[in-house]
Tab-separated table of N, CA and C in Angstrom:
chain	number	residue	atom	x	y	z
V	1	MET	N	50.806	14.759	176.284
V	1	MET	CA	52.216	14.608	175.977
V	1	MET	C	52.353	14.085	174.557
V	2	ALA	N	53.256	14.658	173.811
V	2	ALA	CA	53.463	14.263	172.424
V	2	ALA	C	54.212	12.935	172.352
V	3	ALA	N	53.928	12.192	171.291
V	3	ALA	CA	54.532	10.874	171.113
V	3	ALA	C	56.003	10.940	170.716
V	4	ASN	N	56.413	12.031	170.119
V	4	ASN	CA	57.796	12.163	169.678
V	4	ASN	C	58.167	13.645	169.640
V	5	PRO	N	59.443	13.970	169.468
V	5	PRO	CA	59.852	15.381	169.504
V	5	PRO	C	59.274	16.213	168.367
V	6	PHE	N	58.986	15.587	167.240
V	6	PHE	CA	58.429	16.321	166.110
V	6	PHE	C	56.981	16.722	166.395
V	7	ALA	N	56.221	15.797	166.961
V	7	ALA	CA	54.844	16.106	167.346
V	7	ALA	C	54.830	17.146	168.465
V	8	PHE	N	55.789	17.061	169.362
V	8	PHE	CA	55.891	18.028	170.456
V	8	PHE	C	56.097	19.440	169.913
V	9	ALA	N	56.971	19.586	168.920
V	9	ALA	CA	57.225	20.898	168.317
V	9	ALA	C	55.967	21.449	167.660
V	10	VAL	N	55.227	20.598	166.988
V	10	VAL	CA	53.981	21.024	166.344
V	10	VAL	C	52.979	21.485	167.398
V	11	GLU	N	52.880	20.746	168.495
V	11	GLU	CA	51.948	21.114	169.565
V	11	GLU	C	52.349	22.422	170.240
V	12	LEU	N	53.647	22.634	170.431
V	12	LEU	CA	54.101	23.913	170.992
V	12	LEU	C	53.644	25.077	170.122
V	13	GLN	N	53.799	24.914	168.833
V	13	GLN	CA	53.396	25.970	167.906
V	13	GLN	C	51.877	26.138	167.911
V	14	ARG	N	51.168	25.028	167.873
V	14	ARG	CA	49.703	25.069	167.833
V	14	ARG	C	49.124	25.738	169.074
V	15	CYS	N	49.749	25.533	170.213
V	15	CYS	CA	49.251	26.097	171.473
V	15	CYS	C	49.652	27.554	171.681
V	16	GLY	N	50.449	28.098	170.774
V	16	GLY	CA	50.788	29.504	170.864
V	16	GLY	C	52.092	29.831	171.559
V	17	TYR	N	52.888	28.829	171.896
V	17	TYR	CA	54.162	29.097	172.564
V	17	TYR	C	55.232	29.595	171.605
V	18	ALA	N	55.040	29.362	170.326
V	18	ALA	CA	56.010	29.808	169.324
V	18	ALA	C	55.393	30.945	168.525
V	19	THR	N	56.127	32.026	168.382
V	19	THR	CA	55.606	33.163	167.619
V	19	THR	C	55.956	33.073	166.140
V	20	ASP	N	56.976	32.318	165.802
V	20	ASP	CA	57.373	32.141	164.406
V	20	ASP	C	56.466	31.084	163.771
V	21	PRO	N	55.797	31.397	162.684
V	21	PRO	CA	54.913	30.416	162.045
V	21	PRO	C	55.672	29.204	161.497
V	22	ARG	N	56.977	29.308	161.364
V	22	ARG	CA	57.788	28.194	160.865
V	22	ARG	C	58.558	27.500	161.999
V	23	TYR	N	58.169	27.769	163.236
V	23	TYR	CA	58.881	27.233	164.400
V	23	TYR	C	59.021	25.717	164.354
V	24	ALA	N	57.922	25.009	164.180
V	24	ALA	CA	57.956	23.544	164.197
V	24	ALA	C	58.872	23.014	163.102
V	25	ARG	N	58.775	23.578	161.924
V	25	ARG	CA	59.621	23.137	160.804
V	25	ARG	C	61.104	23.382	161.113
V	26	LYS	N	61.422	24.544	161.656
V	26	LYS	CA	62.812	24.856	161.996
V	26	LYS	C	63.341	23.898	163.064
V	27	LEU	N	62.510	23.622	164.053
V	27	LEU	CA	62.919	22.714	165.110
V	27	LEU	C	63.129	21.304	164.566
V	28	HIS	N	62.254	20.867	163.675
V	28	HIS	CA	62.412	19.551	163.039
V	28	HIS	C	63.758	19.465	162.325
V	29	LEU	N	64.099	20.509	161.588
V	29	LEU	CA	65.363	20.515	160.846
V	29	LEU	C	66.565	20.429	161.781
V	30	LEU	N	66.511	21.152	162.897
V	30	LEU	CA	67.614	21.102	163.862
V	30	LEU	C	67.734	19.723	164.510
V	31	ILE	N	66.605	19.140	164.852
V	31	ILE	CA	66.608	17.807	165.462
V	31	ILE	C	67.227	16.797	164.506
V	32	ARG	N	66.861	16.874	163.241
V	32	ARG	CA	67.412	15.942	162.242
V	32	ARG	C	68.878	16.230	161.947
V	33	ARG	N	69.216	17.490	161.757
V	33	ARG	CA	70.590	17.854	161.387
V	33	ARG	C	71.598	17.389	162.435
V	34	TYR	N	71.265	17.570	163.696
V	34	TYR	CA	72.199	17.234	164.766
V	34	TYR	C	71.898	15.882	165.429
V	35	HIS	N	71.008	15.100	164.812
V	35	HIS	CA	70.686	13.745	165.294
V	35	HIS	C	70.332	13.756	166.781
V	36	LEU	N	69.486	14.673	167.183
V	36	LEU	CA	69.181	14.859	168.601
V	36	LEU	C	68.281	13.777	169.184
V	37	THR	N	67.593	13.023	168.336
V	37	THR	CA	66.732	11.963	168.871
V	37	THR	C	67.543	10.840	169.510
V	38	GLN	N	68.848	10.796	169.237
V	38	GLN	CA	69.683	9.766	169.861
V	38	GLN	C	69.700	9.906	171.382
V	39	TYR	N	69.379	11.084	171.879
V	39	TYR	CA	69.385	11.318	173.318
V	39	TYR	C	68.032	11.036	173.971
V	40	ASP	N	67.054	10.622	173.192
V	40	ASP	CA	65.724	10.353	173.732
V	40	ASP	C	65.652	9.026	174.478
V	41	ALA	N	66.432	8.049	174.058
V	41	ALA	CA	66.377	6.723	174.669
V	41	ALA	C	67.075	6.741	176.029
V	42	VAL	N	66.434	6.121	177.001
V	42	VAL	CA	67.013	5.998	178.336
V	42	VAL	C	67.611	4.600	178.439
V	43	PRO	N	68.874	4.482	178.797
V	43	PRO	CA	69.481	3.152	178.925
V	43	PRO	C	68.711	2.300	179.924
V	44	SER	N	68.583	1.015	179.629
V	44	SER	CA	67.814	0.133	180.509
V	44	SER	C	68.498	-0.051	181.861
V	45	ALA	N	69.803	-0.039	181.886
V	45	ALA	CA	70.537	-0.198	183.141
V	45	ALA	C	71.118	1.151	183.544
V	46	CYS	N	70.256	2.040	183.959
V	46	CYS	CA	70.683	3.396	184.303
V	46	CYS	C	70.818	3.510	185.819
V	47	HIS	N	71.858	2.881	186.350
V	47	HIS	CA	72.088	2.915	187.787
V	47	HIS	C	73.482	3.463	188.046
V	48	PRO	N	73.596	4.513	188.834
V	48	PRO	CA	74.929	5.043	189.143
V	48	PRO	C	75.722	4.039	189.985
V	49	GLU	N	77.005	4.061	189.823
V	49	GLU	CA	77.872	3.182	190.611
V	49	GLU	C	77.863	3.641	192.068
V	50	ARG	N	77.930	2.692	192.968
V	50	ARG	CA	77.996	3.011	194.394
V	50	ARG	C	79.445	2.940	194.846
V	51	SER	N	79.778	3.826	195.747
V	51	SER	CA	81.117	3.842	196.313
V	51	SER	C	81.009	4.096	197.805
V	52	GLU	N	81.815	3.395	198.554
V	52	GLU	CA	81.834	3.603	200.001
V	52	GLU	C	82.850	4.678	200.377
V	53	GLY	N	83.705	5.058	199.431
V	53	GLY	CA	84.748	6.035	199.703
V	53	GLY	C	84.282	7.452	199.429
V	54	PRO	N	85.185	8.431	199.629
V	54	PRO	CA	84.839	9.835	199.369
V	54	PRO	C	84.691	10.102	197.873
V	55	ALA	N	83.996	11.172	197.541
V	55	ALA	CA	83.781	11.540	196.145
V	55	ALA	C	85.072	12.008	195.486
V	56	PHE	N	85.981	12.560	196.268
V	56	PHE	CA	87.273	12.997	195.737
V	56	PHE	C	88.316	12.849	196.836
V	57	SER	N	89.553	12.892	196.426
V	57	SER	CA	90.643	12.771	197.381
V	57	SER	C	91.502	14.024	197.300
V	58	PRO	N	91.722	14.740	198.417
V	58	PRO	CA	92.509	15.978	198.382
V	58	PRO	C	93.913	15.772	197.823
V	59	GLU	N	94.504	14.588	198.034
V	59	GLU	CA	95.858	14.391	197.528
V	59	GLU	C	95.901	14.217	196.011
V	60	CYS	N	94.769	14.048	195.369
V	60	CYS	CA	94.716	13.912	193.904
V	60	CYS	C	94.529	15.253	193.206
V	61	THR	N	94.339	16.321	193.947
V	61	THR	CA	94.093	17.626	193.319
V	61	THR	C	95.357	18.403	193.113
């Protein structure tokens, strides 16, 4: 497993999954341009709220 998304892209290319010789570089640019690494962190308190009631109410639709 790669340590970060940039290393992962390089490994994908190295292993033959990418046919474009510039695949890793292009992917790096997209990750940086759209700040996609912000989605890599998992919140420490990632627990869904519990509810004893129904998921929706027919009278609210």
